[in-house]
């Protein structure tokens, strides 16, 4: 084997041009070791037309050989470019070689072929090769790893091709331009600012292309200081999952104010519609972004709340933080909506709750009140604030007793400060407010927790308040409120005494059952 190695070393360095032919022939050898030695020797030759000979015999190259040839890309690139210029019979094969080896020097000639070659299949093959070769250049530039000396002239050449579209009518070259571009490139900005047919062309590609680089470019506009109207239109109108996932990646778990502002201006993109049904369609690391997007772009507040609860239940990086932020910013449903939902919650009918969107939402939020993240719980308390004691107090007097008590059970679930708020209201200087507080204490079944307040009312308050207090104590169970009623029936004959007698009888009747 050592003798063979020495032979190939000699063939690699000799000035005898026939050595290249010997090495080419050796590429057909059945022994893999011999083939590898021949290819290594051939790639080492620098003093003849070995690159052109290898290109002419490309059919002898096997897939495992490509890694070695890519490492010597500069060795063969000149031969590839010359072959492309010659338009010989092997043009299709040369285009494929340029593509698989990633020979960027060939891109200008490939663009020329894509624009003007009379052979349609060659035009198509050259176009696809261009898009393949420019894609990594654009991707690196958009990810802050620019290859300016390579990319800039290619972008300029593709920009010229865009301007000449009416002559070549090759839409793949429009896509290639977008694949190469970044958001700050003057060529792209000029087209956007000028408007007209060129902008129509790139907007059509941005709206329809399924190529990842074009989708990345379009979604990435969300980071710009402002969104050009036509670009915003394409972002809003695309409805495919690929664009949705890329847009959510760009939004991220902690979007900047620029991103939030752009989302707010854009409104809800078609690709992200669907509310909580989206949660299972996207990867966990995209779920926090959905919350940020919905808070900024969605006008349907209830849909956003449903989505937030679903995100917390499903989980994912940054989801709880995003949900807490969303609950702190979203609109608050009306008291009427929450009251209607609370009736179903109070009845505890699981089927009825599941079939009513608002009741299901309220139930989900109540369950999340036990979450261990304080910011999330604060957000939920904010959203449920219309059911807190202070907010709902004026409503209670207008409800029937049974309705008050059903609603009261839910108020106790959502308002951790209900007892203190009722106690404060029972001391309010305005009689109407105190009457409302008495009704609230009865509905919340907390009369026995407020003996001092009811003692003061029963002895010192307005007659109407004392009568209401007596009626409220009829359903209490504590000894202190029982003693209060017993004291009240010892009063001189009056409407207050009559109310106390009725309440005491009701308690005695309930005890005997």
mmCIF file of C-alpha atoms in Angstrom, residues 133-411:
data_model
loop_
_atom_site.group_PDB
_atom_site.id
_atom_site.type_symbol
_atom_site.label_atom_id
_atom_site.label_comp_id
_atom_site.label_asym_id
_atom_site.label_seq_id
_atom_site.Cartn_x
_atom_site.Cartn_y
_atom_site.Cartn_z
ATOM 1 C CA UNK A 133 -26.450 29.560 -3.491
ATOM 2 C CA UNK A 134 -27.684 32.959 -2.282
ATOM 3 C CA UNK A 135 -29.867 31.626 0.548
ATOM 4 C CA UNK A 136 -26.986 31.114 3.046
ATOM 5 C CA UNK A 137 -25.517 34.525 2.171
ATOM 6 C CA UNK A 138 -28.782 36.261 3.047
ATOM 7 C CA UNK A 139 -29.360 34.129 6.117
ATOM 8 C CA UNK A 140 -25.903 34.935 7.497
ATOM 9 C CA UNK A 141 -26.381 38.649 6.833
ATOM 10 C CA UNK A 142 -29.786 38.694 8.548
ATOM 11 C CA UNK A 143 -28.218 36.942 11.532
ATOM 12 C CA UNK A 144 -25.429 39.513 11.816
ATOM 13 C CA UNK A 145 -22.772 37.341 10.146
ATOM 14 C CA UNK A 146 -22.447 39.219 6.866
ATOM 15 C CA UNK A 147 -20.101 38.202 4.058
ATOM 16 C CA UNK A 148 -20.174 41.699 2.575
ATOM 17 C CA UNK A 149 -17.447 41.296 0.005
ATOM 18 C CA UNK A 150 -19.255 38.273 -1.428
ATOM 19 C CA UNK A 151 -22.885 39.243 -0.887
ATOM 20 C CA UNK A 152 -22.907 42.912 -1.871
ATOM 21 C CA UNK A 153 -22.016 42.515 -5.575
ATOM 22 C CA UNK A 154 -24.410 39.577 -5.872
ATOM 23 C CA UNK A 155 -27.224 41.610 -4.325
ATOM 24 C CA UNK A 156 -26.471 44.470 -6.725
ATOM 25 C CA UNK A 157 -26.601 42.070 -9.685
ATOM 26 C CA UNK A 158 -29.928 40.641 -8.491
ATOM 27 C CA UNK A 159 -31.276 44.146 -7.952
ATOM 28 C CA UNK A 160 -30.494 44.861 -11.609
ATOM 29 C CA UNK A 161 -32.321 41.661 -12.502
ATOM 30 C CA UNK A 162 -35.385 42.834 -10.608
ATOM 31 C CA UNK A 163 -35.325 46.058 -12.589
ATOM 32 C CA UNK A 164 -35.167 44.048 -15.825
ATOM 33 C CA UNK A 165 -37.982 41.695 -14.916
ATOM 34 C CA UNK A 166 -40.117 42.833 -17.839
ATOM 35 C CA UNK A 167 -37.391 41.477 -20.139
ATOM 36 C CA UNK A 168 -36.753 38.033 -18.592
ATOM 37 C CA UNK A 169 -40.022 37.378 -16.656
ATOM 38 C CA UNK A 170 -38.244 35.015 -14.274
ATOM 39 C CA UNK A 171 -39.965 35.174 -10.888
ATOM 40 C CA UNK A 172 -37.315 32.978 -9.257
ATOM 41 C CA UNK A 173 -34.826 35.824 -9.623
ATOM 42 C CA UNK A 174 -37.165 38.062 -7.617
ATOM 43 C CA UNK A 175 -37.137 35.408 -4.934
ATOM 44 C CA UNK A 176 -33.357 35.166 -5.157
ATOM 45 C CA UNK A 177 -33.095 38.921 -4.585
ATOM 46 C CA UNK A 178 -35.233 38.630 -1.455
ATOM 47 C CA UNK A 179 -33.277 35.608 -0.249
ATOM 48 C CA UNK A 180 -30.071 37.651 -0.474
ATOM 49 C CA UNK A 181 -31.466 40.828 1.075
ATOM 50 C CA UNK A 182 -31.612 42.148 4.604
ATOM 51 C CA UNK A 183 -34.042 44.731 5.950
ATOM 52 C CA UNK A 184 -31.482 47.515 5.893
ATOM 53 C CA UNK A 185 -30.187 47.004 2.340
ATOM 54 C CA UNK A 186 -30.499 50.181 0.327
ATOM 55 C CA UNK A 187 -31.574 48.263 -2.787
ATOM 56 C CA UNK A 188 -34.576 46.788 -1.001
ATOM 57 C CA UNK A 189 -35.444 50.021 0.788
ATOM 58 C CA UNK A 190 -35.309 51.902 -2.505
ATOM 59 C CA UNK A 191 -37.823 49.554 -4.100
ATOM 60 C CA UNK A 192 -40.140 49.842 -1.085
ATOM 61 C CA UNK A 193 -39.898 53.628 -1.017
ATOM 62 C CA UNK A 194 -40.362 54.057 -4.770
ATOM 63 C CA UNK A 195 -43.397 51.777 -5.008
ATOM 64 C CA UNK A 196 -44.669 50.909 -8.462
ATOM 65 C CA UNK A 197 -44.220 47.665 -10.428
ATOM 66 C CA UNK A 198 -41.005 46.625 -8.683
ATOM 67 C CA UNK A 199 -42.683 46.777 -5.296
ATOM 68 C CA UNK A 200 -45.614 44.791 -6.694
ATOM 69 C CA UNK A 201 -43.169 42.082 -7.760
ATOM 70 C CA UNK A 202 -41.464 41.703 -4.413
ATOM 71 C CA UNK A 203 -44.772 41.895 -2.528
ATOM 72 C CA UNK A 204 -46.130 39.060 -4.638
ATOM 73 C CA UNK A 205 -43.087 36.957 -3.793
ATOM 74 C CA UNK A 206 -43.261 37.890 -0.108
ATOM 75 C CA UNK A 207 -46.926 36.886 -0.046
ATOM 76 C CA UNK A 208 -46.584 33.562 -1.848
ATOM 77 C CA UNK A 209 -43.078 32.161 -1.400
ATOM 78 C CA UNK A 210 -42.696 29.072 0.759
ATOM 79 C CA UNK A 211 -38.897 29.450 0.852
ATOM 80 C CA UNK A 212 -37.677 29.806 4.425
ATOM 81 C CA UNK A 213 -35.369 32.742 3.672
ATOM 82 C CA UNK A 214 -38.142 34.839 2.120
ATOM 83 C CA UNK A 215 -40.458 34.015 5.014
ATOM 84 C CA UNK A 216 -37.681 34.978 7.437
ATOM 85 C CA UNK A 217 -37.200 38.301 5.657
ATOM 86 C CA UNK A 218 -40.907 39.145 5.725
ATOM 87 C CA UNK A 219 -41.440 38.170 9.365
ATOM 88 C CA UNK A 220 -38.298 40.014 10.435
ATOM 89 C CA UNK A 221 -39.766 43.340 9.366
ATOM 90 C CA UNK A 222 -41.605 43.237 12.700
ATOM 91 C CA UNK A 223 -38.327 44.432 14.303
ATOM 92 C CA UNK A 224 -38.072 47.552 12.141
ATOM 93 C CA UNK A 225 -38.741 51.005 13.533
ATOM 94 C CA UNK A 226 -41.889 51.175 11.424
ATOM 95 C CA UNK A 227 -43.630 48.841 9.019
ATOM 96 C CA UNK A 228 -44.023 50.026 5.414
ATOM 97 C CA UNK A 229 -47.745 49.785 4.547
ATOM 98 C CA UNK A 230 -47.313 47.324 1.680
ATOM 99 C CA UNK A 231 -45.053 45.082 3.759
ATOM 100 C CA UNK A 232 -47.539 45.209 6.626
ATOM 101 C CA UNK A 233 -50.248 44.135 4.203
ATOM 102 C CA UNK A 234 -48.297 41.015 3.218
ATOM 103 C CA UNK A 235 -47.592 40.158 6.853
ATOM 104 C CA UNK A 236 -51.240 40.530 7.764
ATOM 105 C CA UNK A 237 -52.591 38.552 4.798
ATOM 106 C CA UNK A 238 -50.366 35.456 4.871
ATOM 107 C CA UNK A 239 -52.243 32.567 6.462
ATOM 108 C CA UNK A 240 -49.739 29.691 6.325
ATOM 109 C CA UNK A 241 -48.253 27.925 9.337
ATOM 110 C CA UNK A 242 -44.664 28.459 8.149
ATOM 111 C CA UNK A 243 -45.027 32.236 8.260
ATOM 112 C CA UNK A 244 -46.916 32.070 11.564
ATOM 113 C CA UNK A 245 -44.117 30.117 13.231
ATOM 114 C CA UNK A 246 -41.440 32.471 11.920
ATOM 115 C CA UNK A 247 -43.398 35.548 12.986
ATOM 116 C CA UNK A 248 -43.825 34.101 16.472
ATOM 117 C CA UNK A 249 -40.088 33.345 16.575
ATOM 118 C CA UNK A 250 -39.402 36.987 15.742
ATOM 119 C CA UNK A 251 -41.825 38.210 18.416
ATOM 120 C CA UNK A 252 -40.154 35.989 21.006
ATOM 121 C CA UNK A 253 -40.768 35.682 24.721
ATOM 122 C CA UNK A 254 -39.789 39.275 25.529
ATOM 123 C CA UNK A 255 -40.648 41.550 22.580
ATOM 124 C CA UNK A 256 -39.348 45.104 22.376
ATOM 125 C CA UNK A 257 -41.614 48.126 22.320
ATOM 126 C CA UNK A 258 -40.946 48.437 18.580
ATOM 127 C CA UNK A 259 -42.311 44.949 18.037
ATOM 128 C CA UNK A 260 -45.351 45.617 20.233
ATOM 129 C CA UNK A 261 -46.068 48.860 18.391
ATOM 130 C CA UNK A 262 -45.771 47.176 14.999
ATOM 131 C CA UNK A 263 -48.101 44.366 16.078
ATOM 132 C CA UNK A 264 -50.603 46.925 17.300
ATOM 133 C CA UNK A 265 -50.448 48.790 13.988
ATOM 134 C CA UNK A 266 -50.664 45.599 11.932
ATOM 135 C CA UNK A 267 -53.666 44.137 13.806
ATOM 136 C CA UNK A 268 -54.285 40.405 13.886
ATOM 137 C CA UNK A 269 -52.428 38.531 11.112
ATOM 138 C CA UNK A 270 -54.463 35.869 9.347
ATOM 139 C CA UNK A 271 -51.863 33.223 10.154
ATOM 140 C CA UNK A 272 -52.379 33.668 13.897
ATOM 141 C CA UNK A 273 -56.164 33.611 14.034
ATOM 142 C CA UNK A 274 -57.836 30.804 15.921
ATOM 143 C CA UNK A 275 -57.419 31.767 19.565
ATOM 144 C CA UNK A 276 -56.803 28.935 21.987
ATOM 145 C CA UNK A 277 -57.002 26.311 19.220
ATOM 146 C CA UNK A 278 -53.573 27.567 18.085
ATOM 147 C CA UNK A 279 -51.886 26.527 21.305
ATOM 148 C CA UNK A 280 -51.612 22.860 20.379
ATOM 149 C CA UNK A 281 -50.548 23.693 16.812
ATOM 150 C CA UNK A 282 -47.370 25.566 17.708
ATOM 151 C CA UNK A 283 -44.230 24.494 19.526
ATOM 152 C CA UNK A 284 -44.049 25.239 23.272
ATOM 153 C CA UNK A 285 -41.327 27.853 22.714
ATOM 154 C CA UNK A 286 -43.731 29.862 20.509
ATOM 155 C CA UNK A 287 -46.623 30.029 23.004
ATOM 156 C CA UNK A 288 -45.405 33.027 24.987
ATOM 157 C CA UNK A 289 -45.118 34.948 21.709
ATOM 158 C CA UNK A 290 -48.765 34.163 20.926
ATOM 159 C CA UNK A 291 -49.807 35.887 24.144
ATOM 160 C CA UNK A 292 -47.768 39.004 23.343
ATOM 161 C CA UNK A 293 -49.181 39.059 19.810
ATOM 162 C CA UNK A 294 -52.788 38.690 20.939
ATOM 163 C CA UNK A 295 -52.480 41.369 23.597
ATOM 164 C CA UNK A 296 -51.108 43.826 21.042
ATOM 165 C CA UNK A 297 -53.055 42.901 17.908
ATOM 166 C CA UNK A 298 -56.339 41.271 18.870
ATOM 167 C CA UNK A 299 -59.492 43.340 19.384
ATOM 168 C CA UNK A 300 -61.447 40.386 20.772
ATOM 169 C CA UNK A 301 -60.680 40.647 24.466
ATOM 170 C CA UNK A 302 -62.509 37.473 25.514
ATOM 171 C CA UNK A 303 -60.706 35.432 22.860
ATOM 172 C CA UNK A 304 -57.411 36.759 24.221
ATOM 173 C CA UNK A 305 -58.346 35.765 27.771
ATOM 174 C CA UNK A 306 -59.277 32.257 26.632
ATOM 175 C CA UNK A 307 -55.917 31.998 24.885
ATOM 176 C CA UNK A 308 -54.003 33.180 27.952
ATOM 177 C CA UNK A 309 -55.587 30.560 30.198
ATOM 178 C CA UNK A 310 -54.864 27.864 27.611
ATOM 179 C CA UNK A 311 -51.213 28.963 27.364
ATOM 180 C CA UNK A 312 -50.771 28.736 31.132
ATOM 181 C CA UNK A 313 -52.286 25.246 31.206
ATOM 182 C CA UNK A 314 -50.221 23.978 28.238
ATOM 183 C CA UNK A 315 -46.981 25.636 29.367
ATOM 184 C CA UNK A 316 -43.766 26.548 27.593
ATOM 185 C CA UNK A 317 -40.734 28.847 28.064
ATOM 186 C CA UNK A 318 -41.803 32.278 29.299
ATOM 187 C CA UNK A 319 -45.510 31.407 29.197
ATOM 188 C CA UNK A 320 -46.370 32.313 32.782
ATOM 189 C CA UNK A 321 -44.507 35.623 32.570
ATOM 190 C CA UNK A 322 -46.209 36.464 29.270
ATOM 191 C CA UNK A 323 -49.610 35.491 30.679
ATOM 192 C CA UNK A 324 -49.100 37.676 33.756
ATOM 193 C CA UNK A 325 -48.129 40.607 31.544
ATOM 194 C CA UNK A 326 -51.097 39.957 29.274
ATOM 195 C CA UNK A 327 -53.553 39.870 32.169
ATOM 196 C CA UNK A 328 -52.108 43.151 33.417
ATOM 197 C CA UNK A 329 -52.693 44.827 30.023
ATOM 198 C CA UNK A 330 -55.810 43.287 28.502
ATOM 199 C CA UNK A 331 -59.297 44.753 28.674
ATOM 200 C CA UNK A 332 -61.528 43.826 31.617
ATOM 201 C CA UNK A 333 -64.895 42.165 30.849
ATOM 202 C CA UNK A 334 -68.031 43.859 32.092
ATOM 203 C CA UNK A 335 -69.668 43.157 35.418
ATOM 204 C CA UNK A 336 -72.802 41.920 33.627
ATOM 205 C CA UNK A 337 -70.823 39.333 31.672
ATOM 206 C CA UNK A 338 -69.076 38.015 34.764
ATOM 207 C CA UNK A 339 -72.307 37.956 36.776
ATOM 208 C CA UNK A 340 -74.068 35.805 34.171
ATOM 209 C CA UNK A 341 -71.107 33.424 34.073
ATOM 210 C CA UNK A 342 -70.913 33.344 37.883
ATOM 211 C CA UNK A 343 -74.452 31.973 38.151
ATOM 212 C CA UNK A 344 -73.392 28.824 36.273
ATOM 213 C CA UNK A 345 -70.245 28.541 38.373
ATOM 214 C CA UNK A 346 -72.271 28.809 41.578
ATOM 215 C CA UNK A 347 -74.611 26.037 40.451
ATOM 216 C CA UNK A 348 -71.629 23.765 39.841
ATOM 217 C CA UNK A 349 -73.092 22.187 36.701
ATOM 218 C CA UNK A 350 -69.951 20.993 34.900
ATOM 219 C CA UNK A 351 -71.776 20.367 31.631
ATOM 220 C CA UNK A 352 -73.389 23.810 31.645
ATOM 221 C CA UNK A 353 -70.049 25.448 32.438
ATOM 222 C CA UNK A 354 -68.269 23.596 29.628
ATOM 223 C CA UNK A 355 -70.936 24.616 27.105
ATOM 224 C CA UNK A 356 -70.788 28.312 28.006
ATOM 225 C CA UNK A 357 -67.605 30.104 26.870
ATOM 226 C CA UNK A 358 -67.781 32.837 29.476
ATOM 227 C CA UNK A 359 -68.493 30.429 32.333
ATOM 228 C CA UNK A 360 -65.632 28.195 31.183
ATOM 229 C CA UNK A 361 -63.312 31.214 31.105
ATOM 230 C CA UNK A 362 -64.374 32.310 34.583
ATOM 231 C CA UNK A 363 -63.918 28.792 35.903
ATOM 232 C CA UNK A 364 -60.417 28.562 34.378
ATOM 233 C CA UNK A 365 -59.425 31.901 35.885
ATOM 234 C CA UNK A 366 -60.730 30.919 39.321
ATOM 235 C CA UNK A 367 -58.685 27.710 39.197
ATOM 236 C CA UNK A 368 -55.570 29.717 38.319
ATOM 237 C CA UNK A 369 -55.987 31.857 41.443
ATOM 238 C CA UNK A 370 -54.121 29.059 43.240
ATOM 239 C CA UNK A 371 -51.091 29.447 40.962
ATOM 240 C CA UNK A 372 -47.757 29.960 42.716
ATOM 241 C CA UNK A 373 -46.752 32.962 40.549
ATOM 242 C CA UNK A 374 -47.877 36.152 42.358
ATOM 243 C CA UNK A 375 -47.817 38.312 39.225
ATOM 244 C CA UNK A 376 -50.160 35.903 37.459
ATOM 245 C CA UNK A 377 -52.570 35.879 40.383
ATOM 246 C CA UNK A 378 -52.527 39.696 40.514
ATOM 247 C CA UNK A 379 -53.375 39.785 36.821
ATOM 248 C CA UNK A 380 -56.298 37.415 37.321
ATOM 249 C CA UNK A 381 -57.559 39.494 40.249
ATOM 250 C CA UNK A 382 -57.449 42.544 37.995
ATOM 251 C CA UNK A 383 -59.469 40.819 35.261
ATOM 252 C CA UNK A 384 -62.003 39.568 37.817
ATOM 253 C CA UNK A 385 -62.207 42.912 39.610
ATOM 254 C CA UNK A 386 -65.836 43.486 38.449
ATOM 255 C CA UNK A 387 -66.748 40.561 40.745
ATOM 256 C CA UNK A 388 -64.928 42.027 43.726
ATOM 257 C CA UNK A 389 -67.023 43.249 46.606
ATOM 258 C CA UNK A 390 -66.507 46.973 46.066
ATOM 259 C CA UNK A 391 -67.485 46.774 42.399
ATOM 260 C CA UNK A 392 -70.478 44.489 42.757
ATOM 261 C CA UNK A 393 -71.901 45.924 45.981
ATOM 262 C CA UNK A 394 -74.327 48.323 44.257
ATOM 263 C CA UNK A 395 -75.694 45.447 42.152
ATOM 264 C CA UNK A 396 -76.654 43.180 45.029
ATOM 265 C CA UNK A 397 -79.683 45.080 46.303
ATOM 266 C CA UNK A 398 -81.305 44.821 42.884
ATOM 267 C CA UNK A 399 -81.102 41.012 42.848
ATOM 268 C CA UNK A 400 -83.438 38.455 44.320
ATOM 269 C CA UNK A 401 -82.235 36.780 47.500
ATOM 270 C CA UNK A 402 -81.496 33.455 45.794
ATOM 271 C CA UNK A 403 -79.548 35.184 43.020
ATOM 272 C CA UNK A 404 -77.559 37.201 45.549
ATOM 273 C CA UNK A 405 -76.520 34.100 47.408
ATOM 274 C CA UNK A 406 -75.570 32.195 44.255
ATOM 275 C CA UNK A 407 -73.467 35.129 43.109
ATOM 276 C CA UNK A 408 -72.047 35.575 46.592
ATOM 277 C CA UNK A 409 -70.467 32.120 46.504
ATOM 278 C CA UNK A 410 -68.437 33.144 43.470
ATOM 279 C CA UNK A 411 -67.491 36.523 44.936
#
